[in-house]
CSV table of C-alpha atoms in Angstrom, one decimal:
chain,number,residue,atom,x,y,z
A,1,MET,CA,-40.6,1.9,8.6
A,2,ARG,CA,-40.1,-0.6,11.7
A,3,ASN,CA,-37.0,-2.7,12.3
A,4,HIS,CA,-38.2,-4.5,16.1
A,5,SER,CA,-38.4,-2.0,18.3
A,6,LEU,CA,-36.4,0.2,16.5
A,7,ASN,CA,-38.1,3.7,14.3
A,8,ILE,CA,-36.5,4.0,10.6
A,9,VAL,CA,-37.9,7.3,8.9
A,10,PRO,CA,-36.6,9.9,6.4
A,11,VAL,CA,-35.4,13.2,7.8
A,12,PRO,CA,-38.4,16.1,7.2
A,13,THR,CA,-36.9,19.1,5.3
A,14,GLN,CA,-37.7,21.6,7.2
A,15,PHE,CA,-35.1,20.1,10.1
A,16,HIS,CA,-33.0,22.3,12.6
A,17,VAL,CA,-31.0,21.4,16.1
A,18,PRO,CA,-31.1,24.5,18.2
A,19,ILE,CA,-29.2,25.3,21.8
A,20,ASN,CA,-31.6,25.9,24.1
A,21,GLU,CA,-29.5,28.4,27.0
A,22,ASP,CA,-32.8,28.1,29.6
A,23,ALA,CA,-32.6,24.3,30.5
A,24,GLU,CA,-32.6,23.6,33.6
A,25,PRO,CA,-29.5,22.1,35.0
A,26,LEU,CA,-29.3,19.0,37.4
A,27,SER,CA,-30.6,18.7,40.9
A,28,VAL,CA,-28.5,18.9,43.5
A,29,ALA,CA,-28.9,15.8,44.2
A,30,THR,CA,-28.2,13.9,40.7
A,31,GLN,CA,-25.5,16.2,40.5
A,32,GLN,CA,-24.0,14.8,43.8
A,33,GLN,CA,-24.7,10.8,42.6
A,34,VAL,CA,-22.9,11.8,39.3
A,35,ASP,CA,-20.0,13.1,41.0
A,36,ALA,CA,-19.6,10.8,42.9
A,37,TYR,CA,-20.1,8.1,40.0
A,38,TRP,CA,-17.6,9.5,38.0
A,39,GLN,CA,-15.2,9.3,40.6
A,40,ARG,CA,-15.7,5.7,41.1
A,41,VAL,CA,-16.2,4.3,37.4
A,42,ASN,CA,-12.7,6.7,36.6
A,43,ALA,CA,-10.5,6.3,39.1
A,44,ASP,CA,-7.8,4.8,37.3
A,45,GLY,CA,-8.3,8.5,34.9
A,46,LYS,CA,-9.2,6.0,31.4
A,47,PHE,CA,-11.7,8.7,31.0
A,48,PHE,CA,-12.3,11.8,30.4
A,49,ARG,CA,-15.2,14.2,31.8
A,50,GLY,CA,-15.6,16.4,28.5
A,51,GLU,CA,-18.5,18.3,27.4
A,52,LEU,CA,-21.3,17.4,25.2
A,53,PHE,CA,-24.6,18.4,24.1
A,54,ILE,CA,-27.5,16.1,25.4
A,55,ILE,CA,-31.4,16.3,23.7
A,56,ASP,CA,-33.9,18.4,25.7
A,57,SER,CA,-36.7,18.3,23.5
A,58,ILE,CA,-38.0,17.1,20.6
A,59,HIS,CA,-40.9,18.4,18.0
A,60,HIS,CA,-41.1,16.0,15.0
A,61,THR,CA,-43.9,16.0,12.0
A,62,ASN,CA,-44.2,14.9,8.9
A,63,ASP,CA,-43.3,18.2,7.6
A,64,GLU,CA,-40.7,19.3,10.4
A,65,LEU,CA,-38.0,18.4,13.2
A,66,VAL,CA,-36.8,20.6,15.7
A,67,ILE,CA,-34.6,19.3,18.1
A,68,ALA,CA,-33.7,21.3,21.3
A,69,MET,CA,-29.8,20.8,23.0
A,70,LYS,CA,-28.8,21.4,26.1
A,71,ALA,CA,-25.1,20.8,27.2
A,72,SER,CA,-24.6,18.4,29.8
A,73,ASP,CA,-21.1,16.0,30.8
A,74,TYR,CA,-19.6,13.2,29.5
A,75,ALA,CA,-19.6,11.8,33.7
A,76,HIS,CA,-23.9,12.4,33.3
A,77,HIS,CA,-23.8,10.2,30.3
A,78,LEU,CA,-22.2,7.5,32.0
A,79,TYR,CA,-24.5,7.7,35.2
A,80,ALA,CA,-27.3,8.0,33.4
A,81,LYS,CA,-26.4,4.8,31.7
A,82,SER,CA,-25.9,3.0,34.9
A,83,SER,CA,-29.7,4.3,36.8
A,84,THR,CA,-33.5,5.1,36.0
A,85,LEU,CA,-32.9,8.9,36.0
A,86,PRO,CA,-36.5,11.1,35.7
A,87,PRO,CA,-37.1,12.1,32.3
A,88,GLN,CA,-36.2,15.7,32.4
A,89,GLU,CA,-33.1,14.8,33.8
A,90,ALA,CA,-32.1,11.9,31.3
A,91,CYS,CA,-29.0,11.6,29.1
A,92,THR,CA,-30.4,11.6,26.1
A,93,ILE,CA,-28.0,11.4,23.2
A,94,LEU,CA,-28.7,12.5,19.7
A,95,ALA,CA,-26.3,11.0,17.2
A,96,PRO,CA,-25.2,12.0,13.8
A,97,ALA,CA,-23.3,8.5,12.0
A,98,ALA,CA,-22.1,8.5,8.5
A,99,LEU,CA,-22.9,5.7,6.0
A,100,ILE,CA,-20.5,5.6,4.0
A,101,ARG,CA,-20.7,3.3,0.4
A,102,THR,CA,-18.0,2.6,-1.3
A,103,LYS,CA,-18.2,2.3,-5.0
A,104,ASP,CA,-19.3,-1.3,-5.3
A,105,ASN,CA,-21.6,-1.6,-3.0
A,106,TYR,CA,-19.9,-2.1,0.5
A,107,LEU,CA,-21.1,-0.3,3.4
A,108,ILE,CA,-18.3,0.5,6.2
A,109,PHE,CA,-18.7,0.6,9.0
A,110,GLY,CA,-16.2,1.4,12.7
A,111,ARG,CA,-15.2,-0.8,15.5
A,112,MET,CA,-15.0,1.3,19.4
A,113,GLY,CA,-11.7,1.1,20.7
A,114,GLU,CA,-11.0,-0.9,23.9
A,115,HIS,CA,-10.4,3.5,25.8
A,116,THR,CA,-14.0,4.0,24.8
A,117,ALA,CA,-17.8,3.0,26.7
A,118,LYS,CA,-18.6,0.2,24.4
A,119,PRO,CA,-15.3,-1.5,23.1
A,120,ARG,CA,-14.9,-3.4,19.9
A,121,MET,CA,-19.1,-2.1,19.4
A,122,ILE,CA,-19.7,-1.8,15.1
A,123,GLN,CA,-21.3,1.0,14.0
A,124,CYS,CA,-21.4,3.8,11.5
A,125,VAL,CA,-18.8,6.8,11.6
A,126,GLY,CA,-19.3,9.1,14.1
A,127,GLY,CA,-18.5,11.3,17.3
A,128,GLY,CA,-20.3,13.4,19.8
A,129,ILE,CA,-21.3,16.8,19.7
A,130,ASP,CA,-19.3,20.0,21.7
A,131,ASP,CA,-18.9,22.9,21.0
A,132,ALA,CA,-17.0,22.8,17.7
A,133,ASP,CA,-20.0,22.1,16.3
A,134,VAL,CA,-22.2,24.7,17.5
A,135,VAL,CA,-22.3,27.6,14.8
A,136,ASN,CA,-25.2,30.7,15.3
A,137,GLY,CA,-26.7,29.5,18.0
A,138,GLU,CA,-27.5,25.7,16.0
A,139,ILE,CA,-25.3,22.4,16.3
A,140,ASP,CA,-23.9,21.8,12.9
A,141,LEU,CA,-24.3,18.0,11.9
A,142,VAL,CA,-22.8,17.8,8.9
A,143,GLY,CA,-19.8,20.1,9.5
A,144,ASN,CA,-19.2,17.1,12.4
A,145,VAL,CA,-19.3,14.5,10.1
A,146,GLN,CA,-17.1,16.0,8.0
A,147,ARG,CA,-14.9,16.5,10.5
A,148,GLU,CA,-15.7,12.8,12.2
A,149,VAL,CA,-14.7,11.1,8.9
A,150,LEU,CA,-12.1,12.8,8.4
A,151,GLU,CA,-10.7,12.2,11.5
A,152,GLU,CA,-11.2,8.7,11.6
A,153,VAL,CA,-11.1,7.2,7.9
A,154,GLY,CA,-9.4,9.9,6.1
A,155,LEU,CA,-11.9,11.1,3.5
A,156,SER,CA,-12.7,14.3,3.0
A,157,THR,CA,-15.9,15.5,1.8
A,158,GLN,CA,-14.0,18.8,0.1
A,159,MET,CA,-12.2,16.2,-1.7
A,160,MET,CA,-13.9,14.7,-4.9
A,161,GLU,CA,-11.4,11.9,-4.9
A,162,HIS,CA,-13.1,11.1,-2.0
A,163,VAL,CA,-16.7,11.7,-1.6
A,164,THR,CA,-18.7,12.3,-4.6
A,165,SER,CA,-22.3,13.0,-2.5
A,166,ILE,CA,-23.4,13.6,1.0
A,167,GLY,CA,-26.7,13.9,2.1
A,168,PRO,CA,-29.0,13.4,4.8
A,169,LEU,CA,-30.2,9.5,4.5
A,170,CYS,CA,-32.6,8.6,7.7
A,171,LEU,CA,-33.4,9.2,11.2
A,172,VAL,CA,-33.0,6.0,13.4
A,173,TYR,CA,-35.0,6.0,17.2
A,174,PRO,CA,-36.3,3.8,19.5
A,175,GLU,CA,-40.3,4.4,20.8
A,176,ALA,CA,-39.6,6.1,23.7
A,177,TYR,CA,-37.0,8.3,21.9
A,178,VAL,CA,-34.4,6.9,24.5
A,179,TRP,CA,-32.0,8.5,22.3
A,180,VAL,CA,-32.2,9.6,18.3
A,181,ALA,CA,-29.5,8.7,15.2
A,182,VAL,CA,-29.0,11.3,12.0
A,183,ILE,CA,-27.6,9.2,9.4
A,184,TYR,CA,-25.9,11.3,6.8
A,185,GLU,CA,-25.0,8.8,3.6
A,186,ILE,CA,-21.3,9.6,1.7
A,187,ASN,CA,-21.1,7.7,-1.2
A,188,ILE,CA,-17.1,7.6,-2.0
A,189,PRO,CA,-15.4,6.9,-5.3
A,190,MET,CA,-13.3,3.9,-4.6
A,191,ARG,CA,-14.0,0.5,-4.6
A,192,LYS,CA,-13.8,-1.8,-1.6
A,193,ASP,CA,-10.0,-3.0,-2.0
A,194,GLU,CA,-9.2,0.9,-2.8
A,195,PHE,CA,-10.6,2.2,0.3
A,196,VAL,CA,-8.6,-0.5,2.7
A,197,SER,CA,-5.3,0.9,1.2
A,198,PHE,CA,-6.8,4.4,1.6
A,199,PHE,CA,-7.6,3.9,4.7
A,200,GLU,CA,-4.5,1.8,6.2
A,201,ALA,CA,-2.3,4.7,4.4
A,202,HIS,CA,-4.3,7.6,6.7
A,203,GLN,CA,-3.8,4.7,10.4
A,204,MET,CA,0.0,5.0,9.1
A,205,ARG,CA,0.1,9.0,8.9
A,206,LEU,CA,-1.8,8.8,12.0
A,207,ARG,CA,0.8,6.4,13.8
A,208,ARG,CA,3.5,8.4,12.2
A,209,LEU,CA,2.0,11.8,14.2
A,210,VAL,CA,1.9,9.8,17.4
A,211,MET,CA,5.2,9.2,17.1
A,212,SER,CA,6.6,12.3,16.3
A,213,PRO,CA,8.2,14.2,19.4
A,214,ASN,CA,7.1,18.0,20.2
């Protein structure tokens, strides 16, 4: 089904996210522009130029989806948001995310922090793809979602008292594949009020870790 300029479609049964080790790098001129832009926007050191994986190519039919990925970094991502790059140098993001549903049918979203590129934005729980998600030459999207949900809200998909089910729900993308989100539905056995208490306890644990001496 279509929602304004977005496509929302089921995830095909055959779904693979391989790494393309032979992808073309940025041109020298574009790389220089990326580096110069990074120096300007990160003069105060608030961002981290970490590695990330972006979409190199997409093969999508009713029965199969193959999203080939290639390595890039956060500087390329920020520069691409403020500039118009040719398709072969675009920074097309694949975003695995979790739509968390409580026992009484409330949906849980997160608010981006002030230190991020999109402060205060409301969105599904999720994070970027990096080396930790590469398994046997492919991106482990389920593993990525499991890790992010554990880190951000404290839910372990390995514990039935935390999560009753997890599975792919849908793909969301604009007409030109500027980005692609893979949404996983996670059902939890807690009511909204129970989750709020659980999350507050998780935040308290994180604050203790930050304050603890090494």
